[in-house]
Amino acid sequence: MKKLYLIGNQKMNMGLSELEPYFDRLATIASTSDNVVGICVPYVYLDMAQGMLQGSKVLFGAQNMYYKDSGAYTGEISPRMLEDFGCDLVIIGHSERRAYFHETDEEINLKVKKALEYGITPVLCFGETLDERNNKMAFSVVETQLVGALQDLGEEEISRIIFAYEPVWAIGTGVSATAEQAEEMIAFAKRTLEEQYGVHQSIVLYGGSLKPSNADEILSKPSIDGGLIGGACLKLDDFEEIINTKVE
Ligand code: PGA
């Protein structure tokens, strides 16, 4: 049986009153699953996540961070702060951050390095837009994003990263990549990591409209190690079904 990594990304959703029953039930769901379960929450709920999830089988973390330890960066959150709240994970370079907050590969690289320095596992996102796919640039865009994000990192550090291929056109649209498209790109990413950095066993997830109806098919592909789940993690019935996926 393949051990899958199933990580929820709540984005800017949910509130205090919903989260208490949510964390409680998620811990119960994870306790009986053979898969690795994670959840990335808005910063302001990390305290609650730590209180309710630390000691459970659920890994938890943030959806972003800044790449400095501290300083005059109004409104930003440092890796040291994430460490204070016991974060296991931090999403870095999500396409929404790249698109709406203009994050560059260079900044993403600095964030990945900082997270690793603090022992927080970066969930490093990459993926092409629809235009890039239609113009046959998907592979070169993905390679550029990977190489940019991994600048100056060695094999040992890279092997501590969880990667997530998230084609921009599949995120939040209800239309996922086909299992074949996801497999093809993730196999390519793994080859790139192996050939360019000597990383033989990388973990690469698929993200983009993953839901109970397509999880089995996508997650059973040989190169795909799990999923980064946005919309479907907000409904625990759906997230539970995905968490309970069993594939060979
Ligand atoms: P989605 O989001 O599952 O709602 O498409 C995935 C993500 O953006 O991480």
XYZ file of N, CA and C and ligand atoms in Angstrom:
753
model
N 0.849 -1.206 0.000
C 0.000 0.000 0.000
C 0.883 1.254 0.000
N 0.559 2.186 -0.895
C 1.342 3.431 -0.945
C 0.880 4.363 0.179
N 1.840 4.942 0.919
C 1.465 5.927 1.953
C 1.326 7.283 1.278
N 0.134 7.847 1.333
C -0.122 9.120 0.653
C 0.018 10.283 1.636
N 0.423 11.429 1.114
C 0.454 12.677 1.883
C -0.752 13.493 1.453
N -1.667 13.765 2.373
C -2.882 14.495 2.021
C -2.959 15.744 2.891
N -2.675 16.864 2.265
C -2.516 18.115 3.014
C -3.588 19.111 2.582
N -4.344 19.588 3.534
C -5.380 20.576 3.241
C -4.809 21.988 3.262
N -5.343 22.829 2.402
C -4.986 24.248 2.361
C -6.281 25.021 2.533
N -6.489 25.547 3.733
C -7.768 26.222 3.998
C -7.875 27.576 3.312
N -6.751 28.099 2.841
C -6.704 29.446 2.253
C -7.316 30.442 3.248
N -8.036 31.466 2.764
C -8.581 32.480 3.687
C -10.041 32.139 3.983
N -10.238 30.939 4.520
C -11.586 30.451 4.788
C -11.690 29.943 6.216
N -12.892 29.791 6.650
C -13.269 29.243 7.959
C -12.997 30.256 9.073
N -13.672 30.041 10.184
C -13.550 30.962 11.311
C -13.482 30.194 12.616
N -13.298 30.963 13.668
C -13.058 30.394 14.986
C -14.102 29.332 15.371
N -15.370 29.663 15.166
C -16.406 28.757 15.667
C -16.432 27.443 14.882
N -16.100 27.507 13.592
C -16.111 26.255 12.801
C -14.881 25.403 13.073
N -13.785 26.076 13.469
C -12.522 25.345 13.536
C -12.408 24.398 14.720
N -13.097 24.713 15.784
C -12.979 23.829 16.943
C -13.495 22.417 16.612
N -14.731 22.306 16.109
C -15.176 20.957 15.732
C -14.363 20.373 14.573
N -13.876 21.250 13.706
C -13.098 20.789 12.542
C -11.805 20.094 12.994
N -11.023 20.771 13.828
C -9.750 20.187 14.275
C -10.001 18.894 15.061
N -11.039 18.945 15.876
C -11.366 17.793 16.699
C -11.639 16.564 15.820
N -12.474 16.773 14.813
C -12.838 15.636 13.958
C -11.673 15.228 13.059
N -10.896 16.210 12.605
C -9.755 15.876 11.741
C -8.754 14.991 12.488
N -8.527 15.300 13.764
C -7.606 14.480 14.559
C -8.127 13.044 14.657
N -9.433 12.898 14.800
C -10.021 11.555 14.881
C -9.877 10.826 13.549
N -10.160 11.530 12.471
C -10.057 10.910 11.138
C -8.613 10.436 10.903
N -7.647 11.302 11.234
C -6.241 10.967 10.972
C -5.775 9.799 11.841
N -6.378 9.663 13.014
C -5.888 8.650 13.953
C -6.073 7.234 13.411
N -7.010 7.063 12.500
C -7.250 5.715 11.983
C -6.781 5.569 10.533
N -6.088 6.582 10.016
C -5.653 6.520 8.615
C -4.190 6.103 8.528
N -3.872 5.336 7.485
C -2.469 4.971 7.257
C -1.731 6.048 6.476
N -2.472 7.022 5.983
C -1.845 8.100 5.214
C -1.369 9.221 6.139
N -0.507 10.086 5.605
C -0.045 11.247 6.361
C -1.035 12.384 6.104
N -1.557 12.962 7.170
C -2.572 14.014 7.038
C -1.994 15.337 7.521
N -2.234 16.391 6.753
C -1.763 17.715 7.164
C -2.815 18.768 6.896
N -2.699 19.903 7.596
C -3.625 21.005 7.352
C -2.883 22.337 7.517
N -3.029 23.219 6.536
C -2.397 24.539 6.597
C -3.489 25.578 6.801
N -3.379 26.308 7.901
C -4.459 27.184 8.352
C -4.019 28.650 8.267
N -4.973 29.581 8.327
C -4.586 31.001 8.423
C -3.753 31.227 9.688
N -2.800 32.157 9.621
C -1.888 32.404 10.744
C -2.607 32.513 12.094
N -3.719 33.266 12.087
C -4.353 33.590 13.371
C -4.932 32.364 14.068
N -5.036 31.261 13.361
C -5.567 30.047 13.989
C -4.477 29.032 14.331
N -3.213 29.442 14.180
C -2.126 28.502 14.492
C -2.094 28.151 15.977
N -2.416 29.125 16.802
C -2.428 28.882 18.249
C -3.439 27.773 18.570
N -4.584 27.893 17.957
C -5.640 26.908 18.181
C -5.249 25.550 17.592
N -4.643 25.589 16.406
C -4.202 24.341 15.772
C -3.189 23.649 16.671
N -2.262 24.431 17.206
C -1.250 23.848 18.088
C -1.919 23.216 19.317
N -2.851 23.953 19.896
C -3.544 23.459 21.089
C -4.315 22.175 20.820
N -4.923 22.100 19.651
C -5.805 20.960 19.393
C -5.163 19.828 18.603
N -4.089 20.131 17.846
C -3.538 19.098 16.949
C -2.172 18.573 17.369
N -1.448 19.356 18.174
C -0.132 18.870 18.574
C -0.325 17.584 19.396
N 0.438 16.580 19.048
C 0.263 15.296 19.743
C -0.698 14.374 19.007
N -1.463 14.909 18.040
C -2.308 14.050 17.196
C -1.472 13.626 15.990
N -2.083 12.854 15.092
C -1.343 12.450 13.887
C -1.396 13.508 12.782
N -2.088 14.615 13.039
C -2.227 15.643 11.991
C -1.027 16.592 12.027
N -0.352 16.721 10.890
C 0.683 17.744 10.769
C -0.041 19.059 10.472
N 0.456 20.154 11.015
C -0.211 21.419 10.732
C 0.812 22.504 10.438
N 0.304 23.571 9.844
C 1.224 24.656 9.527
C 0.529 25.832 8.891
N 1.356 26.701 8.304
C 0.885 27.962 7.749
C 0.858 27.902 6.219
N 0.365 28.973 5.639
C 0.210 29.015 4.172
C 1.233 29.932 3.513
N 2.100 30.528 4.333
C 3.093 31.467 3.835
C 3.968 31.859 5.019
N 5.064 32.542 4.752
C 5.881 33.171 5.808
C 6.840 34.131 5.116
N 7.472 34.992 5.909
C 8.496 35.866 5.348
C 9.858 35.193 5.528
N 10.857 35.692 4.810
C 12.151 34.989 4.833
C 13.193 35.623 5.747
N 12.736 36.493 6.665
C 13.658 37.073 7.648
C 13.286 36.532 9.027
N 14.256 36.523 9.928
C 14.000 36.021 11.287
C 13.144 36.994 12.090
N 13.405 38.299 11.892
C 12.647 39.339 12.606
C 13.009 40.672 11.952
N 12.356 41.746 12.388
C 12.737 43.057 11.857
C 11.553 43.915 11.497
N 11.844 45.037 10.854
C 10.825 46.028 10.516
C 10.138 45.635 9.205
N 9.262 44.660 9.280
C 8.532 44.181 8.095
C 7.058 44.120 8.462
N 6.455 45.273 8.566
C 5.083 45.407 9.063
C 4.130 44.435 8.380
N 3.441 43.688 9.183
C 2.420 42.784 8.647
C 2.925 41.399 8.296
N 4.228 41.197 8.363
C 4.754 39.883 7.970
C 4.893 38.945 9.184
N 5.059 37.688 8.891
C 5.184 36.644 9.922
C 6.481 35.881 9.649
N 7.290 35.706 10.681
C 8.611 35.092 10.475
C 8.586 33.592 10.765
N 9.581 32.881 10.263
C 9.676 31.448 10.549
C 9.838 31.174 12.040
N 10.470 32.111 12.734
C 10.626 31.950 14.184
C 9.249 31.900 14.859
N 8.340 32.718 14.372
C 6.975 32.734 14.928
C 6.252 31.418 14.616
N 6.469 30.931 13.410
C 5.847 29.637 13.064
C 6.412 28.540 13.961
N 7.695 28.645 14.229
C 8.341 27.666 15.115
C 7.714 27.732 16.521
N 7.460 28.960 16.998
C 6.831 29.141 18.320
C 5.516 28.373 18.428
N 4.802 28.295 17.302
C 3.498 27.637 17.330
C 3.569 26.178 16.888
N 4.790 25.651 16.796
C 4.955 24.218 16.546
C 4.640 23.782 15.130
N 4.732 24.705 14.174
C 4.366 24.343 12.791
C 5.254 23.234 12.245
N 4.633 22.243 11.641
C 5.366 21.197 10.936
C 5.601 21.609 9.489
N 4.635 22.352 8.942
C 4.594 22.618 7.503
C 4.445 24.111 7.220
N 4.897 24.521 6.044
C 4.519 25.849 5.551
C 4.437 25.793 4.025
N 3.314 26.224 3.491
C 3.176 26.285 2.027
C 4.007 27.458 1.536
N 4.798 27.213 0.504
C 5.624 28.274 -0.078
C 5.367 28.322 -1.589
N 5.208 29.542 -2.096
C 5.111 29.725 -3.550
C 3.811 29.262 -4.159
N 2.730 29.295 -3.376
C 1.428 28.942 -3.957
C 1.142 29.883 -5.130
N 0.457 29.380 -6.133
C 0.232 30.205 -7.333
C -0.584 31.452 -7.011
N -1.426 31.395 -5.967
C -2.174 32.606 -5.602
C -1.221 33.654 -5.040
N -0.186 33.250 -4.348
C 0.819 34.203 -3.849
C 1.653 34.734 -5.016
N 1.945 33.848 -5.946
C 2.721 34.308 -7.113
C 1.901 35.322 -7.916
N 0.605 35.037 -8.107
C -0.210 35.880 -8.975
C -0.669 37.171 -8.278
N -1.217 37.044 -7.061
C -1.823 38.233 -6.424
C -0.831 39.048 -5.610
N 0.245 38.395 -5.141
C 1.191 39.108 -4.276
C 2.578 39.177 -4.917
N 2.611 38.818 -6.194
C 3.804 39.013 -7.029
C 5.054 38.361 -6.468
N 4.912 37.211 -5.871
C 6.093 36.514 -5.352
C 6.921 35.969 -6.509
N 8.208 36.167 -6.408
C 9.109 35.715 -7.464
C 9.809 34.417 -7.043
N 10.416 33.757 -8.016
C 11.174 32.542 -7.709
C 12.297 32.843 -6.717
N 12.857 34.043 -6.836
C 13.950 34.431 -5.934
C 13.466 34.511 -4.478
N 12.316 35.138 -4.276
C 11.761 35.220 -2.911
C 11.363 33.836 -2.406
N 10.811 33.062 -3.308
C 10.383 31.709 -2.938
C 11.602 30.902 -2.493
N 12.699 31.070 -3.205
C 13.948 30.407 -2.841
C 14.405 30.814 -1.434
N 14.324 32.097 -1.120
C 14.737 32.566 0.208
C 13.824 31.983 1.288
N 12.538 31.890 0.977
C 11.588 31.342 1.951
C 11.832 29.845 2.182
N 12.071 29.129 1.100
C 12.327 27.686 1.231
C 13.554 27.458 2.119
N 14.599 28.222 1.859
C 15.837 28.061 2.644
C 15.582 28.345 4.120
N 14.846 29.416 4.390
C 14.573 29.796 5.783
C 13.736 28.737 6.493
N 12.714 28.238 5.808
C 11.864 27.213 6.430
C 12.720 26.003 6.781
N 13.585 25.593 5.863
C 14.444 24.430 6.113
C 15.375 24.689 7.293
N 15.887 25.909 7.356
C 16.785 26.277 8.466
C 16.075 26.080 9.813
N 14.782 26.339 9.845
C 14.010 26.214 11.086
C 13.401 24.820 11.275
N 13.696 23.926 10.352
C 13.158 22.570 10.484
C 11.670 22.484 10.193
N 11.145 23.473 9.468
C 9.729 23.432 9.075
C 9.695 22.942 7.622
N 8.858 21.951 7.346
C 8.851 21.370 5.999
C 8.145 22.303 5.017
N 8.863 22.790 3.993
C 8.189 23.611 2.993
C 7.334 22.725 2.076
N 6.129 23.165 1.813
C 5.303 22.516 0.785
C 5.413 23.458 -0.413
N 6.334 23.132 -1.283
C 6.726 24.051 -2.354
C 5.863 23.829 -3.600
N 5.095 24.860 -3.957
C 4.147 24.734 -5.079
C 4.760 25.227 -6.385
N 4.408 24.545 -7.453
C 4.822 24.975 -8.782
C 3.739 24.545 -9.763
N 3.729 25.185 -10.940
C 2.732 24.791 -11.937
C 2.503 25.888 -12.948
N 2.079 25.482 -14.125
C 1.922 26.414 -15.243
C 0.496 26.960 -15.347
N 0.373 28.077 -16.040
C -0.954 28.638 -16.342
C -1.507 27.942 -17.596
N -2.769 28.222 -17.878
C -3.383 27.621 -19.067
C -2.703 28.115 -20.350
N -2.406 29.395 -20.393
C -1.720 29.965 -21.560
C -0.390 29.268 -21.797
N 0.333 29.069 -20.710
C 1.645 28.419 -20.828
C 1.482 26.984 -21.324
N 0.461 26.298 -20.830
C 0.222 24.923 -21.311
C -0.158 24.941 -22.790
N -1.078 25.841 -23.147
C -1.514 25.895 -24.555
C -0.372 26.260 -25.495
N 0.583 27.027 -24.980
C 1.732 27.411 -25.814
C 2.901 26.442 -25.680
N 2.613 25.270 -25.156
C 3.612 24.195 -25.034
C 4.818 24.612 -24.186
N 4.551 25.462 -23.210
C 5.647 25.912 -22.350
C 5.591 25.286 -20.957
N 4.639 24.377 -20.727
C 4.418 23.878 -19.362
C 5.694 23.280 -18.759
N 6.394 22.463 -19.523
C 7.571 21.789 -18.954
C 8.693 22.785 -18.658
N 8.891 23.736 -19.577
C 9.985 24.685 -19.333
C 9.640 25.618 -18.173
N 8.357 25.988 -18.036
C 7.954 26.841 -16.909
C 8.181 26.108 -15.588
N 7.774 24.856 -15.548
C 7.941 24.067 -14.333
C 9.422 23.912 -13.994
N 10.228 23.640 -14.994
C 11.667 23.488 -14.730
C 12.257 24.803 -14.200
N 11.865 25.914 -14.816
C 12.374 27.215 -14.362
C 11.954 27.492 -12.918
N 10.697 27.181 -12.591
C 10.224 27.415 -11.218
C 10.994 26.551 -10.220
N 11.224 25.299 -10.579
C 11.942 24.400 -9.668
C 13.383 24.873 -9.473
N 14.057 25.133 -10.577
C 15.462 25.547 -10.495
C 15.576 26.863 -9.724
N 14.634 27.779 -9.958
C 14.647 29.070 -9.258
C 14.434 28.890 -7.763
N 13.503 28.035 -7.396
C 13.169 27.853 -5.976
C 14.271 27.102 -5.236
N 15.080 26.327 -5.963
C 16.060 25.445 -5.309
C 17.499 25.956 -5.382
N 17.650 27.174 -5.863
C 18.970 27.795 -5.969
C 19.787 27.595 -4.682
N 21.020 27.150 -4.849
C 21.970 26.982 -3.719
C 21.587 25.898 -2.705
N 20.615 25.086 -3.014
C 20.255 24.012 -2.069
C 20.873 22.700 -2.518
N 21.253 21.883 -1.559
C 21.864 20.595 -1.874
C 20.869 19.458 -1.749
N 21.357 18.277 -2.088
C 20.492 17.091 -2.130
C 19.787 16.820 -0.795
N 20.532 16.937 0.297
C 19.934 16.616 1.613
C 18.797 17.585 1.922
N 19.014 18.870 1.644
C 17.971 19.867 1.936
C 16.757 19.663 1.025
N 17.031 19.400 -0.235
C 15.914 19.247 -1.182
C 15.070 18.018 -0.827
N 15.739 17.005 -0.286
C 14.977 15.796 0.042
C 14.063 16.013 1.253
N 14.200 17.158 1.944
C 13.299 17.458 3.073
C 12.079 18.285 2.643
N 12.011 18.620 1.358
C 10.893 19.435 0.848
C 9.766 18.525 0.373
N 8.526 18.952 0.605
C 7.386 18.311 -0.069
C 7.015 19.233 -1.231
N 6.999 18.696 -2.423
C 6.661 19.479 -3.609
C 5.180 19.292 -3.940
N 4.599 20.299 -4.573
C 3.203 20.154 -5.000
C 3.029 20.748 -6.393
N 2.731 19.862 -7.343
C 2.429 20.342 -8.699
C 0.980 20.787 -8.728
N 0.793 22.082 -8.964
C -0.559 22.633 -8.995
C -0.733 23.453 -10.273
N -1.246 22.831 -11.331
C -1.486 23.614 -12.543
C -2.492 24.720 -12.228
N -2.139 25.955 -12.565
C -2.956 27.108 -12.152
C -4.386 26.973 -12.676
N -4.522 26.415 -13.861
C -5.835 26.291 -14.501
C -6.734 25.273 -13.802
N -6.182 24.489 -12.907
C -6.988 23.472 -12.220
C -7.346 23.881 -10.792
N -6.752 24.989 -10.324
C -6.963 25.372 -8.914
C -8.286 26.102 -8.746
N -9.143 25.523 -7.930
C -10.412 26.168 -7.599
C -11.397 26.254 -8.755
N -11.114 25.564 -9.843
C -11.971 25.664 -11.021
C -12.971 24.513 -11.085
N -12.740 23.483 -10.287
C -13.599 22.292 -10.373
C -13.112 21.330 -11.452
N -12.229 21.797 -12.317
C -11.708 20.946 -13.395
C -10.263 20.587 -13.073
N -10.041 19.350 -12.666
C -8.674 18.955 -12.323
C -7.904 18.627 -13.609
N -6.589 18.529 -13.463
C -5.805 17.932 -14.553
C -6.267 16.484 -14.677
N -6.096 15.882 -15.833
C -6.387 14.451 -15.912
C -5.285 13.724 -15.145
N -5.579 12.497 -14.760
C -4.572 11.714 -14.043
C -3.304 11.603 -14.899
N -3.480 11.484 -16.211
C -2.319 11.338 -17.106
C -1.497 12.620 -17.147
N -2.188 13.771 -17.226
C -1.452 15.050 -17.249
C -0.682 15.242 -15.937
N -1.323 14.918 -14.827
C -0.664 15.089 -13.526
C 0.535 14.145 -13.420
N 0.334 12.911 -13.822
C 1.414 11.923 -13.766
C 2.592 12.348 -14.645
N 2.281 12.804 -15.828
C 3.339 13.190 -16.774
C 4.200 14.314 -16.179
N 3.550 15.328 -15.609
C 4.325 16.463 -15.093
C 5.072 16.101 -13.811
N 4.434 15.311 -12.970
C 5.099 14.951 -11.711
C 6.284 14.020 -11.985
N 6.134 13.133 -12.946
C 7.272 12.283 -13.335
C 8.406 13.157 -13.875
N 8.047 14.172 -14.640
C 9.050 15.098 -15.176
C 9.758 15.843 -14.028
N 8.976 16.309 -13.063
C 9.565 17.043 -11.930
C 10.521 16.128 -11.157
N 10.110 14.886 -10.965
C 10.972 13.947 -10.228
C 12.264 13.661 -10.994
N 12.124 13.536 -12.315
C 13.336 13.329 -13.139
C 14.260 14.529 -13.015
N 13.678 15.726 -13.070
C 14.480 16.949 -12.954
C 15.216 16.971 -11.611
N 14.518 16.623 -10.543
C 15.136 16.635 -9.208
C 16.250 15.599 -9.115
N 16.050 14.488 -9.788
C 17.059 13.435 -9.764
C 18.277 13.831 -10.604
N 18.011 14.275 -11.828
C 19.122 14.570 -12.735
C 19.907 15.807 -12.314
N 19.203 16.832 -11.841
C 19.915 18.080 -11.544
C 20.436 18.154 -10.112
N 19.824 17.428 -9.202
C 20.214 17.561 -7.787
C 20.556 16.234 -7.115
N 20.427 15.142 -7.842
C 20.752 13.834 -7.260
C 19.760 13.374 -6.203
N 18.530 13.925 -6.233
C 17.511 13.523 -5.250
C 16.730 12.339 -5.828
N 16.891 11.187 -5.198
C 16.299 9.976 -5.775
C 14.866 9.751 -5.335
N 14.526 10.227 -4.119
C 13.189 9.899 -3.614
C 12.469 11.145 -3.178
N 12.005 11.940 -4.126
C 11.303 13.161 -3.748
C 9.824 12.852 -3.531
N 9.189 13.696 -2.736
C 7.744 13.577 -2.521
C 7.091 14.688 -3.335
N 6.244 14.310 -4.271
C 5.566 15.320 -5.100
C 4.062 15.045 -5.094
N 3.311 16.050 -4.652
C 1.853 15.937 -4.574
C 1.219 16.561 -5.817
N -0.049 16.237 -6.014
C -0.836 16.923 -7.037
C -1.855 17.824 -6.337
N -2.068 19.022 -6.850
C -3.120 19.888 -6.321
C -3.860 20.582 -7.443
N -5.146 20.780 -7.260
C -5.995 21.444 -8.269
C -7.278 20.670 -8.439
N -8.327 21.120 -7.716
C -9.652 20.486 -7.804
C -9.626 18.989 -7.511
N -8.783 18.601 -6.581
C -8.806 17.208 -6.118
C -10.040 17.039 -5.240
N -10.800 15.979 -5.460
C -12.045 15.767 -4.712
C -12.310 14.267 -4.635
N -13.308 13.872 -3.836
C -13.543 12.430 -3.683
C -13.740 11.716 -5.024
N -14.377 12.377 -5.985
C -14.679 11.691 -7.246
C -13.463 11.470 -8.144
N -12.375 12.204 -7.949
C -11.210 11.966 -8.823
C -9.958 11.527 -8.041
N -10.083 11.468 -6.707
C -8.889 11.200 -5.890
C -8.280 9.823 -6.191
N -9.119 8.797 -6.255
C -8.599 7.444 -6.497
C -7.779 7.373 -7.769
N -8.360 7.913 -8.826
C -7.708 7.804 -10.136
C -6.387 8.574 -10.159
N -6.414 9.795 -9.647
C -5.200 10.615 -9.692
C -4.138 10.060 -8.728
N -4.555 9.737 -7.517
C -3.575 9.340 -6.497
C -3.010 7.942 -6.731
N -3.657 7.168 -7.598
C -3.102 5.835 -7.851
C -2.002 5.852 -8.915
N -1.769 7.015 -9.527
C -0.679 7.088 -10.516
C 0.677 6.902 -9.816
N 1.599 6.207 -10.464
C 2.821 5.792 -9.767
C 3.706 6.914 -9.234
N 3.771 8.048 -9.925
C 4.683 9.104 -9.463
C 4.052 10.034 -8.434
N 2.749 9.949 -8.255
C 2.023 10.928 -7.423
C 1.948 10.444 -5.969
N 2.492 11.249 -5.063
C 2.625 10.824 -3.670
C 1.517 11.348 -2.762
N 0.556 12.052 -3.324
C -0.522 12.564 -2.487
C -1.119 13.813 -3.089
N -1.823 14.582 -2.249
C -2.519 15.746 -2.785
C -2.456 16.946 -1.849
N -2.505 18.129 -2.474
C -2.709 19.376 -1.742
C -4.139 19.794 -2.077
N -4.946 19.922 -1.053
C -6.388 19.961 -1.254
C -6.956 21.277 -0.735
N -7.506 22.082 -1.617
C -8.075 23.373 -1.228
C -9.542 23.223 -0.880
N -10.395 23.494 -1.850
C -11.846 23.509 -1.630
C -12.364 22.294 -0.879
N -11.907 21.114 -1.255
C -12.463 19.886 -0.662
C -12.036 19.689 0.792
N -11.005 20.413 1.258
C -10.632 20.233 2.671
C -11.551 21.032 3.586
N -12.333 21.933 3.009
C -13.239 22.749 3.834
C -14.455 21.950 4.275
N -14.764 20.914 3.486
C -15.880 20.039 3.884
C -15.269 18.745 4.408
N -15.402 18.517 5.700
C -14.682 17.381 6.286
C -15.157 16.031 5.761
N -16.423 15.948 5.333
C -16.878 14.679 4.741
C -16.058 14.370 3.494
N -15.823 15.404 2.679
C -15.035 15.220 1.450
C -13.566 14.947 1.779
N -13.030 15.733 2.691
C -11.617 15.569 3.058
C -11.407 14.160 3.640
N -12.360 13.725 4.446
C -12.242 12.393 5.046
C -12.185 11.313 3.971
N -13.044 11.441 2.974
C -13.036 10.446 1.889
C -11.672 10.422 1.192
N -11.127 11.616 0.965
C -9.820 11.678 0.292
C -8.739 11.085 1.214
N -8.808 11.426 2.484
C -7.818 10.909 3.454
C -7.870 9.375 3.501
N -9.030 8.828 3.311
C -9.154 7.363 3.380
C -8.860 6.654 2.056
N -8.332 7.395 1.087
C -7.966 6.767 -0.181
C -6.893 5.712 0.059
N -7.094 4.549 -0.537
C -6.079 3.495 -0.438
C -5.669 3.131 -1.852
N -4.382 3.230 -2.139
C -3.911 2.836 -3.466
C -2.681 1.947 -3.330
N -2.507 1.125 -4.342
C -1.345 0.199 -4.324
C -0.076 0.920 -4.666
P -8.356 23.494 -4.929
O -7.051 24.258 -4.404
O -8.300 22.092 -4.388
O -9.512 24.293 -4.395
O -8.302 23.514 -6.423
C -5.818 23.596 -4.294
C -4.770 24.574 -3.855
O -4.806 25.731 -4.305
O -3.879 24.241 -3.052
